[in-house]
Amino acid sequence: MKKLLGFIFFFGALHSFGQQIALQQGMVITQSTVVANATYVVKVSPGTDTAAVIITGYNIVVDFNHAILNGDDEDVAADHFQGCGIYIKDGSNITIRNLNVLHYKVAIRASNVKGLVIENCDAPFNYRKRLLSNWQREDISDWMSYHHNENDEWFRYGAAIYLRGCNNAIVRNNVVTNGQCALMMSLCDSARVYNNRFVFNSAIGIGMYRCSFNQVLYNQLDFNVRGFSQGYYWRGQDSAGILVFEQCNNNIYWGNSVTHGGDGFFLWAGQSTMDNGTGGCNNNVVVHNDFSYAPTNGIEATFSKNYFATNIVRGCDHGLWGGYSYQTDIINNVFDANRIGIAIEHGSNIAIAGNHFSNNKTAIRLWARKTQPGDWVYPKLVDTRSRNYCISRNDFTGDSTVYDLTLTDSVHLDFDKTKFKNTPTILKRSGDAMHIDTLINAACTANMSNLHKPMLNGVDTGFVTHEFGKLQRQYIRMNEWGPYDYTAPWARLIKKQSNGIWLIEMNGRDKEHWKIDSMQGVKEISATTGLFGDTISLRPSAQLVKVFFSKQQPSNVTPGMQRRVASFLFQEFELAAAWSINLYKWDSLDALKSNSNYFSKITSAKNAIPVKASAPDFVWWGSPGAPLPADSFVTVAVAQLELPAGKYSIGITADDMVRIYVDGKVVIDNWNAASPSYDDELYHETTVQLGGSHNIRIEHAEISGLSVLQFYMRPEKF
C-alpha cells in the first residue's frame, strides 16, 4: 500500500501550496522556489545520471523547507540504494538549503556549477556497502581504491554529496551520518567547506581528487572508518576522515576534528606522479587539526611537499607517515602514545621542529630500502635517497626510542635545543646511517623557512571537538554497515572462548536497562536483564542463535519524562562443518582454465598437500607452505553440511579464480574471469534453497600476487 500511494502521488499533477511547490519524480527546477514541507518517496532507476529532481540555471535559490526526500523503503539494505536524489547541473550561483535526503546511491550531485551553495542539509543513511570483515577477521574485498576518477569511478562508492567541476562552491552546516562517503569532490577549486558534521560513515568524510585552492575549516569528521577490530586487525582499508588524492595543491585544512578515521588525513600524489615522476599534492597547509586515534596513520602524506603545524596526533599506529615526502615542514605538533610518532621512508629536505613527543614507542624513524620496487617508475626518475633532515627544538618525554635511523644521510640533530625526559634510547643508528650531526648548523636552520604559524583571514586558532573525540581507539566498534554510532542499542559479539562460551557486550546509553524477551538456539545465558555496559555470556545449542532484547529506562524516571522502549536483536550463524582442505601445484594456466581432465590429474590424491584449518579462511601473501610456490597452486575444500530448511547466502572472496559446487552443481563460477579492477570485485555471492544434508566443494586457483580464499554462509533471512 505504501508503494502504491507513493506511485499515485508522484505521478499526479504538480500541486502548489501558495508559493510553495510539491516535488514530483523527474521534475526540473529552473527558478527560485520554496518546497512544501512534506515527505516525498521518489524512487529512481539505477545510475547516477537519473535523479528524482534536477536543478539547473542561473541565480537560483531552492529552499526545501526541511522536506524529506526518500529514495527507497526502510527495509531495503543500504547496498541496494540506487540513483540520485537531487542533481544540480550546468549553471551558476545556485543555492540549495534545508533538505533532508536519504536512501539514494548519491543523495546530492552537482556538476559544472560555479558558485554553488549547499547549506543546512541533512543526508543520513544513504548508500554503503555491507562489510564482510567482522570482529575476528579482515576481508580483503572491503578495501577502498581511489586511484582513478577521471570518469567518476568514485561513483561506485556512492556519496551523500558529490561535486564535479564546481568552482567557488560553499558547503556549510550540513550533516552526514551512517553512509559510506560524505562529501566527495572532483575537479573543484576555490571552495570553502566549513562547519559541517560528517561522522560515523564507513569510508570517507571529505574526499578530494584534482582539487586545489580550497579551504576545509572547522568540520567534525570523526569516525569515518572501516577495517578495524581491537586486538585483531587495524589496517583501516584506506578509509579516512580527509582524503586528498591526485594533484590536489594549495589547499588549507584548518581546525577540523578528524579523530577515529582509518587514516585521519590521507594524502597521496596520485598515479600520474607515480608514472611520470612529476606533480604531486603539494603546498597544502594542514594546521590545528585533531587526527587522533586512527587505526593506521593520523597523517599520511606521500610523494609530495606540504606543511603540517600545531596538529594533535594521539593513539595511532603512526602519528605521521611521510613516505617519499620532500621539502616538508612538520612544526609544533603533538605526537603522543603512537607506535611511531613520525615515520618517513625515502624522505628528503625535511624540517621537524618544535614538536612535542610523548609516550611513543619510537618518536622519529627515518629510513630507506636498499632496493626500490621494480615496477615503480617514480624512483627511476626522482632522487629518492633518504637525506637532509633538520631536526631541532623538539622535546621528548617517555618515548622508548627517540631517533631510529637507517640508510639515511645528512641528518642534523639539534641536541643543544632538544629536551629528553625518561627516554631510554636516544639514538638507534644502523651502520649505514651517515653524517649525523648533533649540533644544528646554519644551512639546516636556513631550510626551516616555515616555522611561523600561517595566518588565515577571518579564522581564529581554535578547533572543533566531537563528543567522542577524546575516546580512545578501542571505541571504534564496527558492525557490518560501518562504525557504531552509539545511538541505538547493540548487542555485540566480542569473543568465542575455547570452552564454547560466547561473550556479548551490551552497548547503549548509560543508565538504561535491557532485558531478554525471547531466545532461539541458546542453551544457557548468564543474565536476562541488566544495564548497558554489561558483558554477558551464552552457550549456543544450534548453528543459528537469536536473542531478542528490549530496552527501557528505569521505572524511577524523572516525572514527566516519557518512558522509552525499543527492541533489538542479537543473531549469529556458526556453520557446523568438518572441512577437508588440500593444496596442489599446477603448471599450465591455459589447461587449468579449460581442461577438466588436467584439473582432475593435478588434484589426484597422490598430489595432495593437506592443510589443517577449521574452515576455508586464508590470506596468503607468499607461499602457503613448502613445497608449494607463492603462485601457481590450487585449493580444494570439501565439507558435508546439515542445515535447517531455508534460503542460504553463499559467498566467497577469492583471488584469483574460484568456483563452488553444492551437491555437484555449480552455484558460483568465476573460473575464467580476468583480473578485477578493484578489491571489492573479489567477492562473489549467490542464494540457494537448502535443507538437510548437502555436500559443498570449493575449487580455487592462485595465479599470481596475493592469494585469498574466504568462505561465507548464512541464512538469507538473517
XYZ file of C-alpha atoms in Angstrom:
718
model
C 0.000 0.000 0.000
C 2.849 2.420 0.829
C 4.455 1.847 -2.585
C 1.103 2.279 -4.395
C 0.308 5.550 -2.617
C 3.771 6.842 -3.460
C 3.245 5.983 -7.139
C -0.121 7.691 -7.311
C 1.151 10.800 -5.506
C 4.239 11.355 -7.613
C 2.677 10.834 -10.962
C -0.219 13.133 -10.129
C -0.372 16.780 -11.099
C 2.076 19.294 -9.641
C 0.423 20.960 -6.689
C 1.316 24.346 -5.283
C 0.852 25.386 -1.694
C 0.621 29.123 -2.006
C 4.129 29.971 -3.251
C 5.415 26.503 -2.345
C 5.714 23.530 -4.670
C 5.456 19.791 -4.142
C 8.236 17.605 -5.503
C 7.479 15.212 -8.330
C 9.590 12.491 -9.876
C 11.761 13.826 -12.682
C 10.798 17.477 -12.204
C 13.254 20.160 -13.355
C 13.569 23.349 -11.283
C 14.879 26.399 -13.155
C 13.914 29.264 -10.854
C 13.951 30.135 -7.168
C 11.292 28.383 -5.140
C 10.266 27.010 -1.756
C 9.307 23.348 -1.431
C 6.320 22.339 0.652
C 7.338 20.645 3.883
C 6.355 17.006 3.368
C 7.830 13.538 2.955
C 8.375 12.605 -0.708
C 9.124 8.987 -1.585
C 10.729 9.189 -5.023
C 12.388 6.068 -6.377
C 14.663 6.309 -9.388
C 16.318 3.765 -11.665
C 19.970 2.736 -11.250
C 22.691 5.091 -12.425
C 23.649 8.488 -11.102
C 22.538 10.235 -14.312
C 18.959 9.581 -13.245
C 17.654 11.830 -10.490
C 14.475 12.435 -8.554
C 14.807 16.206 -9.034
C 17.043 18.251 -11.367
C 18.036 21.869 -10.708
C 19.666 23.885 -13.483
C 20.085 27.538 -14.447
C 21.404 30.764 -13.001
C 20.887 32.733 -9.772
C 18.536 30.191 -8.202
C 17.731 29.585 -4.527
C 15.774 26.438 -3.679
C 14.654 26.241 -0.056
C 13.496 22.694 0.641
C 11.891 23.883 3.853
C 13.079 20.767 5.763
C 11.171 18.448 3.415
C 12.247 14.792 3.352
C 13.227 13.225 0.017
C 13.294 9.435 0.430
C 14.652 7.159 -2.280
C 13.616 3.733 -1.011
C 11.784 1.725 1.629
C 13.135 1.421 5.166
C 13.635 -2.347 4.876
C 15.879 -2.141 1.775
C 19.541 -2.899 2.531
C 21.860 0.099 2.237
C 23.946 -1.514 -0.509
C 20.820 -1.687 -2.730
C 20.103 2.050 -2.773
C 20.313 3.468 -6.289
C 20.087 6.619 -8.345
C 20.432 10.254 -7.336
C 18.167 12.404 -5.179
C 18.981 15.987 -6.249
C 21.084 16.660 -9.380
C 22.309 20.252 -9.800
C 23.969 20.893 -13.136
C 25.113 23.387 -15.741
C 24.641 26.788 -14.190
C 25.967 29.298 -11.689
C 25.036 30.815 -8.353
C 22.670 28.023 -7.349
C 21.840 27.579 -3.655
C 20.016 24.679 -2.035
C 19.216 24.612 1.658
C 17.179 22.870 4.355
C 16.893 19.495 2.589
C 16.639 16.079 4.232
C 17.580 13.357 1.733
C 18.179 9.661 2.315
C 18.218 6.201 0.735
C 19.982 7.077 -2.556
C 23.275 5.965 -4.102
C 24.201 9.659 -4.379
C 21.976 11.976 -2.369
C 23.092 15.342 -3.824
C 25.083 15.542 -7.038
C 26.368 18.703 -8.734
C 28.364 19.151 -11.923
C 29.603 22.211 -13.775
C 28.079 24.753 -11.406
C 30.080 27.844 -10.435
C 29.158 29.486 -7.152
C 27.180 26.530 -5.785
C 25.990 26.722 -2.160
C 24.799 23.663 -0.226
C 23.804 24.546 3.314
C 21.816 23.229 6.269
C 21.096 19.885 4.603
C 20.871 16.510 6.335
C 21.806 13.413 4.311
C 21.897 10.324 6.564
C 21.514 6.655 5.656
C 22.475 6.749 2.011
C 24.453 4.075 0.179
C 27.051 1.978 1.955
C 28.476 -1.425 1.154
C 27.856 -4.295 3.546
C 31.231 -5.062 5.134
C 32.466 -8.633 5.124
C 35.188 -8.038 7.691
C 33.992 -8.967 11.155
C 35.301 -8.821 14.697
C 37.555 -11.830 14.111
C 38.916 -11.472 10.590
C 39.525 -8.902 7.856
C 38.158 -9.395 4.354
C 40.322 -8.010 1.549
C 37.294 -7.108 -0.583
C 36.380 -4.324 1.863
C 39.415 -2.235 0.840
C 38.773 1.070 -0.902
C 40.616 2.192 -4.072
C 40.644 5.775 -5.365
C 43.426 5.633 -7.968
C 41.339 6.851 -10.899
C 38.417 9.240 -11.041
C 38.719 10.867 -14.461
C 35.436 9.214 -15.413
C 33.797 9.436 -11.990
C 34.913 5.968 -10.959
C 34.288 7.094 -7.376
C 30.543 6.892 -8.070
C 30.695 3.173 -7.342
C 31.164 4.073 -3.659
C 28.170 6.389 -3.517
C 28.150 9.675 -1.616
C 25.894 11.964 0.342
C 27.292 14.908 -1.681
C 29.273 14.504 -4.920
C 30.662 17.592 -6.687
C 32.454 17.678 -10.029
C 33.716 20.803 -11.752
C 32.117 23.123 -9.180
C 34.478 26.034 -8.564
C 33.915 28.597 -5.797
C 31.433 26.340 -4.027
C 30.352 26.745 -0.398
C 29.390 23.645 1.594
C 28.413 24.560 5.145
C 26.364 23.443 8.142
C 25.418 20.074 6.640
C 25.150 16.729 8.456
C 26.005 13.304 7.012
C 25.972 10.128 9.103
C 25.624 6.389 8.555
C 26.654 6.388 4.902
C 29.841 5.346 3.145
C 31.229 8.629 1.773
C 30.028 12.030 2.965
C 31.443 14.723 0.632
C 33.399 13.756 -2.494
C 34.885 16.472 -4.731
C 36.490 16.119 -8.158
C 37.989 18.953 -10.235
C 36.721 21.597 -7.791
C 38.824 24.677 -6.993
C 38.481 27.587 -4.561
C 35.684 26.080 -2.461
C 35.031 26.684 1.238
C 33.854 23.652 3.215
C 33.155 24.526 6.813
C 31.082 23.840 9.923
C 29.817 20.502 8.607
C 29.280 17.358 10.663
C 30.296 14.286 8.649
C 30.624 11.492 11.216
C 30.161 7.722 11.584
C 30.495 6.873 7.897
C 32.159 3.698 6.663
C 34.796 5.214 4.357
C 35.358 8.952 3.762
C 34.438 12.205 5.488
C 35.748 14.598 2.821
C 37.451 13.318 -0.346
C 39.214 15.405 -2.997
C 40.517 14.496 -6.477
C 42.381 17.133 -8.507
C 41.065 19.897 -6.254
C 43.169 22.979 -5.430
C 42.969 26.282 -3.522
C 40.131 25.017 -1.307
C 39.595 25.723 2.402
C 38.358 22.966 4.725
C 37.621 24.577 8.076
C 36.059 23.636 11.435
C 34.354 20.428 10.357
C 33.572 17.410 12.537
C 34.948 14.454 10.577
C 35.169 11.777 13.249
C 34.617 8.024 12.942
C 34.923 7.750 9.164
C 36.454 4.307 9.339
C 36.488 0.656 8.343
C 38.996 -2.186 8.667
C 39.423 -2.214 12.438
C 38.821 -4.701 15.238
C 40.521 -4.078 18.564
C 43.158 -6.752 19.145
C 42.670 -8.465 15.764
C 43.437 -6.103 12.839
C 43.800 -2.371 12.329
C 44.643 -1.523 8.714
C 41.855 0.962 8.041
C 41.298 -0.334 4.494
C 42.066 3.141 3.080
C 39.199 4.850 4.864
C 39.928 8.395 6.052
C 38.461 11.467 7.661
C 40.068 13.581 4.907
C 41.226 12.086 1.591
C 43.477 14.199 -0.677
C 44.220 12.266 -3.846
C 45.901 13.040 -7.174
C 47.227 16.544 -7.858
C 45.479 18.466 -5.069
C 47.528 21.597 -4.341
C 47.457 24.731 -2.193
C 44.516 23.678 -0.032
C 44.090 24.696 3.613
C 42.838 22.230 6.237
C 42.351 24.119 9.479
C 40.669 23.480 12.808
C 38.938 20.184 11.998
C 38.202 17.316 14.377
C 39.258 14.212 12.431
C 39.520 11.519 15.075
C 38.941 7.766 14.734
C 39.354 7.688 10.949
C 41.035 4.797 9.135
C 43.634 7.448 8.433
C 42.927 10.852 9.852
C 44.423 12.723 6.890
C 45.332 10.638 3.812
C 47.266 12.450 1.074
C 48.747 10.742 -1.970
C 50.363 12.370 -5.004
C 48.409 10.242 -7.458
C 49.002 7.664 -10.157
C 50.150 10.311 -12.625
C 53.037 11.227 -10.307
C 53.962 7.573 -9.876
C 54.018 7.162 -13.665
C 55.972 10.283 -14.657
C 57.779 11.443 -11.518
C 56.303 14.953 -11.561
C 53.482 16.778 -9.832
C 52.058 15.632 -6.531
C 49.713 17.004 -3.895
C 51.850 19.977 -2.942
C 51.863 23.119 -0.806
C 48.866 22.110 1.273
C 48.633 23.726 4.708
C 47.411 21.364 7.440
C 47.105 23.297 10.685
C 45.468 22.922 14.088
C 43.521 19.712 13.445
C 42.995 16.722 15.731
C 43.932 13.489 13.929
C 43.931 11.198 16.952
C 43.016 7.511 17.328
C 43.385 6.388 13.730
C 43.916 2.622 13.419
C 46.691 3.328 10.890
C 48.088 6.830 10.316
C 46.952 10.039 11.950
C 48.520 11.782 8.941
C 49.701 10.089 5.756
C 51.343 12.305 3.137
C 53.447 10.741 0.406
C 55.409 11.708 -2.739
C 54.666 15.402 -2.091
C 55.734 18.565 -0.224
C 53.434 20.091 2.403
C 53.226 21.935 5.719
C 51.937 20.413 8.981
C 51.723 22.555 12.104
C 50.053 22.558 15.542
C 48.091 19.363 14.921
C 47.317 16.782 17.618
C 48.067 13.164 16.732
C 47.462 10.743 19.585
C 46.957 6.989 19.888
C 47.611 5.974 16.259
C 49.819 3.310 14.743
C 51.868 6.014 13.003
C 51.387 9.613 14.004
C 52.670 10.837 10.636
C 53.668 8.566 7.774
C 55.571 10.604 5.190
C 56.960 8.114 2.681
C 58.872 9.828 -0.165
C 57.936 13.269 1.148
C 60.289 16.132 0.359
C 60.637 19.816 1.284
C 58.081 19.231 4.020
C 57.844 21.066 7.347
C 56.491 19.319 10.456
C 56.244 22.065 13.034
C 54.858 22.426 16.589
C 52.644 19.322 16.517
C 51.819 16.938 19.366
C 52.641 13.245 18.831
C 51.525 11.218 21.833
C 51.093 7.483 22.521
C 51.617 6.323 18.945
C 53.602 3.254 17.997
C 55.802 5.547 15.875
C 55.423 9.316 16.105
C 56.922 10.262 12.723
C 57.889 7.603 10.171
C 59.448 8.729 6.882
C 60.787 6.368 4.261
C 62.944 7.832 1.468
C 62.255 11.422 2.529
C 64.456 14.409 1.749
C 64.918 18.048 2.790
C 62.521 17.867 5.714
C 62.300 20.038 8.831
C 60.993 18.522 12.081
C 60.945 21.282 14.670
C 59.173 22.429 17.820
C 57.119 19.244 18.183
C 56.132 17.574 21.455
C 56.677 13.803 21.531
C 55.479 11.682 24.442
C 54.927 8.003 25.182
C 55.615 6.802 21.638
C 57.451 3.511 21.232
C 59.611 5.283 18.671
C 59.436 9.051 18.287
C 61.141 9.538 14.888
C 62.067 6.799 12.439
C 63.863 7.687 9.180
C 64.956 5.025 6.735
C 65.361 3.780 3.184
C 65.230 0.434 1.471
C 68.270 -0.914 -0.318
C 66.188 -1.546 -3.451
C 63.060 0.040 -4.898
C 60.032 -1.861 -6.255
C 60.886 -2.900 -9.789
C 57.523 -1.860 -11.253
C 57.669 1.720 -9.915
C 58.582 4.420 -12.446
C 58.885 7.194 -9.828
C 62.221 6.151 -8.230
C 63.740 5.758 -11.699
C 63.091 9.437 -12.398
C 63.472 11.049 -8.953
C 66.351 11.037 -6.450
C 64.719 9.152 -3.575
C 67.705 8.819 -1.235
C 66.794 9.367 2.425
C 68.690 12.553 3.254
C 68.873 16.124 4.519
C 66.807 16.293 7.701
C 66.815 19.280 10.040
C 65.522 18.153 13.476
C 65.528 20.882 16.123
C 63.788 22.318 19.218
C 61.617 19.222 19.835
C 61.020 17.746 23.266
C 60.669 14.063 24.119
C 59.063 12.543 27.225
C 58.634 8.826 27.840
C 59.484 7.758 24.276
C 61.206 4.357 24.328
C 63.405 5.242 21.357
C 63.835 8.827 20.187
C 65.697 8.534 16.850
C 65.850 5.367 14.738
C 67.900 5.989 11.582
C 68.728 3.580 8.751
C 70.250 4.221 5.312
C 69.803 7.956 5.840
C 72.387 10.642 5.070
C 72.892 14.180 6.401
C 70.682 14.239 9.498
C 71.142 17.304 11.698
C 70.022 16.698 15.282
C 69.981 19.777 17.478
C 70.812 18.207 20.855
C 71.615 21.630 22.252
C 67.985 22.797 21.968
C 66.246 19.467 22.485
C 64.736 18.188 25.745
C 64.811 14.499 26.741
C 62.975 13.048 29.740
C 62.603 9.342 30.534
C 63.862 8.281 27.088
C 65.887 5.066 27.462
C 67.323 5.078 23.936
C 68.216 8.413 22.359
C 69.752 7.265 19.083
C 69.406 3.925 17.348
C 71.630 4.042 14.314
C 72.449 1.334 11.824
C 75.933 1.150 10.321
C 74.753 2.748 7.119
C 73.177 5.902 8.626
C 75.762 8.540 7.691
C 76.697 12.117 8.530
C 74.659 12.631 11.651
C 75.377 15.958 13.359
C 74.301 16.628 16.926
C 74.592 20.410 16.693
C 72.306 22.328 14.371
C 74.171 24.155 11.608
C 73.454 27.323 9.662
C 72.492 25.521 6.463
C 69.903 23.444 8.311
C 68.426 26.492 10.043
C 68.138 28.287 6.728
C 65.989 25.458 5.368
C 63.437 25.865 8.171
C 61.529 28.564 6.333
C 58.044 27.959 7.682
C 58.471 27.875 11.447
C 55.943 30.691 11.768
C 52.273 29.789 12.049
C 50.445 30.677 8.811
C 47.589 33.134 9.152
C 44.160 32.750 7.601
C 41.963 35.820 7.380
C 38.777 35.513 9.384
C 39.765 32.250 11.107
C 40.698 32.014 14.762
C 43.067 29.490 16.310
C 40.601 27.079 17.913
C 39.261 23.850 16.507
C 36.025 21.948 16.840
C 35.770 18.904 19.054
C 33.447 15.938 18.766
C 31.624 14.494 21.746
C 33.519 11.226 21.160
C 36.772 12.908 20.179
C 38.561 12.017 23.423
C 37.585 8.358 23.478
C 40.495 6.083 22.711
C 40.846 3.875 19.662
C 39.057 0.847 21.138
C 35.813 2.816 20.954
C 35.806 2.208 17.210
C 33.285 -0.630 17.132
C 32.451 -1.902 13.673
C 29.352 -3.736 12.545
C 28.506 -4.989 9.062
C 27.490 -1.485 7.925
C 30.258 0.610 9.436
C 31.200 2.254 12.739
C 28.701 2.000 15.582
C 27.338 5.492 16.314
C 26.345 4.964 19.964
C 22.695 5.912 19.438
C 20.739 2.650 19.058
C 21.306 -0.326 21.396
C 23.572 -3.080 20.096
C 24.480 -6.496 21.477
C 27.991 -7.099 20.080
C 29.787 -10.444 19.965
C 33.341 -9.819 21.188
C 34.772 -13.298 21.776
C 34.194 -17.006 21.283
C 36.063 -18.858 24.010
C 37.664 -22.243 23.554
C 35.140 -23.745 26.017
C 32.243 -22.853 23.690
C 31.114 -19.764 25.627
C 30.394 -16.553 23.703
C 30.907 -13.128 25.268
C 28.458 -10.377 24.272
C 28.948 -6.692 25.020
C 25.764 -4.686 25.629
C 26.145 -1.257 24.009
C 23.700 1.571 24.627
C 23.135 4.713 26.625
C 24.331 4.838 30.210
C 21.825 4.090 32.979
C 19.341 2.477 30.619
C 18.249 -1.101 31.162
C 17.868 -4.028 28.801
C 16.014 -7.325 29.134
C 15.658 -10.501 27.078
C 12.233 -11.139 25.557
C 12.943 -14.474 23.831
C 15.797 -16.679 22.621
C 16.498 -19.234 19.910
C 19.436 -21.651 19.781
C 20.680 -20.794 23.295
C 21.493 -23.479 25.837
C 22.340 -21.146 28.707
C 22.883 -17.434 29.297
C 24.441 -15.570 32.214
C 21.754 -12.867 32.632
C 18.336 -11.943 31.288
C 18.304 -8.309 32.468
C 20.954 -5.690 33.102
C 22.450 -2.300 32.288
C 24.072 -1.194 29.073
C 27.802 -1.514 29.503
C 27.466 -5.072 30.836
C 29.138 -8.079 29.236
C 27.073 -11.274 29.275
C 27.919 -14.826 28.237
C 25.916 -17.502 26.463
C 26.391 -21.073 25.316
C 24.813 -21.843 21.912
C 22.824 -25.015 21.263
C 22.372 -24.619 17.490
C 24.081 -23.183 14.432
C 21.696 -20.195 14.402
C 21.425 -18.129 17.582
C 18.887 -15.321 18.030
C 18.292 -13.316 21.188
C 15.503 -10.713 21.174
C 16.079 -7.806 23.572
C 14.134 -4.729 24.578
C 15.485 -1.630 26.274
C 13.807 0.822 28.586
C 14.625 3.441 31.155
C 14.449 2.568 34.848
C 10.999 2.857 36.406
C 12.072 5.791 38.584
C 12.470 8.227 35.683
C 12.116 11.960 36.210
C 8.438 12.947 36.489
C 7.059 13.928 33.122
C 9.782 12.070 31.187
C 8.297 9.699 28.635
C 9.237 6.069 29.126
C 11.095 4.828 26.065
C 11.029 1.181 24.951
C 12.749 -0.302 21.897
C 13.546 -3.801 20.620
C 16.821 -5.043 19.175
C 18.227 -8.391 18.104
C 21.464 -10.318 18.543
C 21.987 -13.005 15.926
C 24.886 -15.189 14.877
C 25.161 -18.127 12.490
C 28.053 -20.515 13.020
C 28.262 -23.146 10.312
C 28.930 -26.616 11.731
C 31.167 -28.364 9.199
C 34.287 -30.510 9.187
C 36.362 -29.331 6.239
C 38.876 -31.341 4.237
C 41.276 -28.877 2.570
C 44.099 -29.777 0.187
C 46.547 -27.814 -1.947
C 48.000 -28.832 -5.321
C 50.588 -27.378 -7.695
C 49.745 -26.641 -11.348
C 51.949 -25.948 -14.377
C 49.679 -24.802 -17.224
C 47.253 -21.909 -16.777
C 45.527 -22.481 -20.124
C 44.899 -26.129 -19.271
C 43.752 -25.204 -15.773
C 41.127 -22.825 -17.166
C 39.679 -25.085 -19.830
C 40.700 -28.718 -19.421
C 38.737 -30.700 -16.811
C 40.983 -33.738 -17.339
C 44.025 -31.642 -16.462
C 42.306 -30.368 -13.314
C 41.427 -33.916 -12.270
C 45.010 -35.020 -12.913
C 46.681 -32.335 -10.782
C 44.160 -32.779 -7.932
C 44.598 -36.517 -7.633
C 45.145 -37.904 -4.147
C 48.855 -38.523 -4.716
C 49.451 -34.781 -5.347
C 47.540 -33.522 -2.309
C 49.173 -31.364 0.341
C 46.713 -31.252 3.271
C 46.012 -28.056 5.219
C 44.893 -28.086 8.834
C 42.164 -25.457 9.160
C 38.667 -25.294 10.616
C 37.307 -23.502 7.516
C 38.436 -22.007 4.192
C 39.711 -18.691 5.525
C 43.094 -17.883 4.003
C 45.114 -14.818 3.013
C 48.499 -15.891 1.647
C 50.980 -13.093 0.941
C 53.508 -15.651 -0.251
C 53.771 -19.415 -0.386
C 51.090 -21.238 1.642
C 53.893 -23.542 2.778
C 56.584 -25.838 1.440
C 56.829 -27.356 -1.095
C 54.382 -25.040 -2.843
C 55.435 -21.802 -4.566
C 53.862 -18.416 -3.819
C 51.908 -18.700 -7.072
C 50.545 -21.468 -9.315
C 48.609 -23.629 -6.871
C 45.059 -24.922 -6.457
C 42.962 -25.200 -3.294
C 40.151 -27.752 -2.954
C 37.934 -27.583 0.162
C 35.113 -30.094 0.772
C 32.553 -30.397 3.592
C 29.284 -32.167 4.408
C 26.603 -29.892 5.866
C 23.422 -30.470 7.868
C 21.101 -27.481 7.620
C 17.549 -26.487 8.574
C 15.380 -25.869 5.520
C 15.566 -22.343 4.083
C 17.349 -19.997 1.719
C 21.073 -19.537 2.316
C 23.505 -16.912 1.093
C 26.798 -18.444 -0.039
C 29.695 -16.045 -0.583
C 33.376 -16.273 -1.378
C 36.192 -13.739 -1.511
C 38.788 -15.215 -3.821
C 41.907 -14.195 -5.717
C 42.325 -15.399 -8.404
C 39.810 -17.967 -9.775
C 37.084 -19.787 -7.875
C 34.022 -21.981 -8.305
C 31.668 -23.528 -5.761
C 29.559 -26.666 -6.105
C 26.581 -27.669 -3.970
C 25.685 -31.344 -4.392
C 27.716 -31.431 -7.606
C 26.018 -28.385 -9.173
C 27.972 -25.175 -9.824
C 26.436 -22.246 -7.897
C 29.339 -19.737 -8.228
C 31.594 -19.782 -11.295
C 34.420 -17.277 -11.602
C 36.909 -19.634 -13.202
C 37.820 -17.806 -16.408
C 37.413 -14.241 -15.184
C 40.010 -11.580 -15.904
C 41.799 -9.906 -13.013
C 39.421 -7.476 -11.238
C 39.998 -3.735 -11.258
C 39.098 -3.274 -7.582
C 39.356 -5.317 -4.406
C 35.576 -5.305 -3.900
C 35.229 -7.303 -7.147
C 36.916 -10.268 -5.458
C 33.683 -11.149 -3.656
C 31.016 -13.364 -5.266
C 27.653 -14.363 -3.795
C 24.585 -16.410 -4.602
C 21.426 -17.592 -2.840
C 20.352 -21.259 -2.782
C 17.486 -23.210 -1.226
C 18.862 -25.866 1.116
C 17.706 -28.218 3.849
C 19.044 -31.437 5.308
C 22.340 -32.980 4.207
C 24.386 -31.286 1.476
C 27.893 -31.553 0.042
C 29.809 -28.365 -0.696
C 33.022 -28.196 -2.717
C 35.202 -25.121 -3.305
C 37.834 -25.051 -6.046
C 40.269 -22.121 -6.049
C 43.291 -21.329 -8.203
C 46.070 -18.858 -7.394
C 47.750 -17.354 -10.463
C 49.982 -14.547 -9.190
C 50.326 -11.983 -6.421
C 48.214 -12.056 -3.279
C 46.149 -15.209 -2.753
C 42.820 -15.014 -0.909
C 40.139 -17.600 -0.128
C 37.473 -16.639 2.448
C 34.152 -18.504 2.581
C 30.819 -17.243 3.961
C 27.441 -18.839 4.530
C 24.378 -17.625 6.415
C 20.584 -17.913 6.300
C 19.149 -15.453 3.785
C 16.554 -14.089 6.222
C 19.140 -13.478 8.903
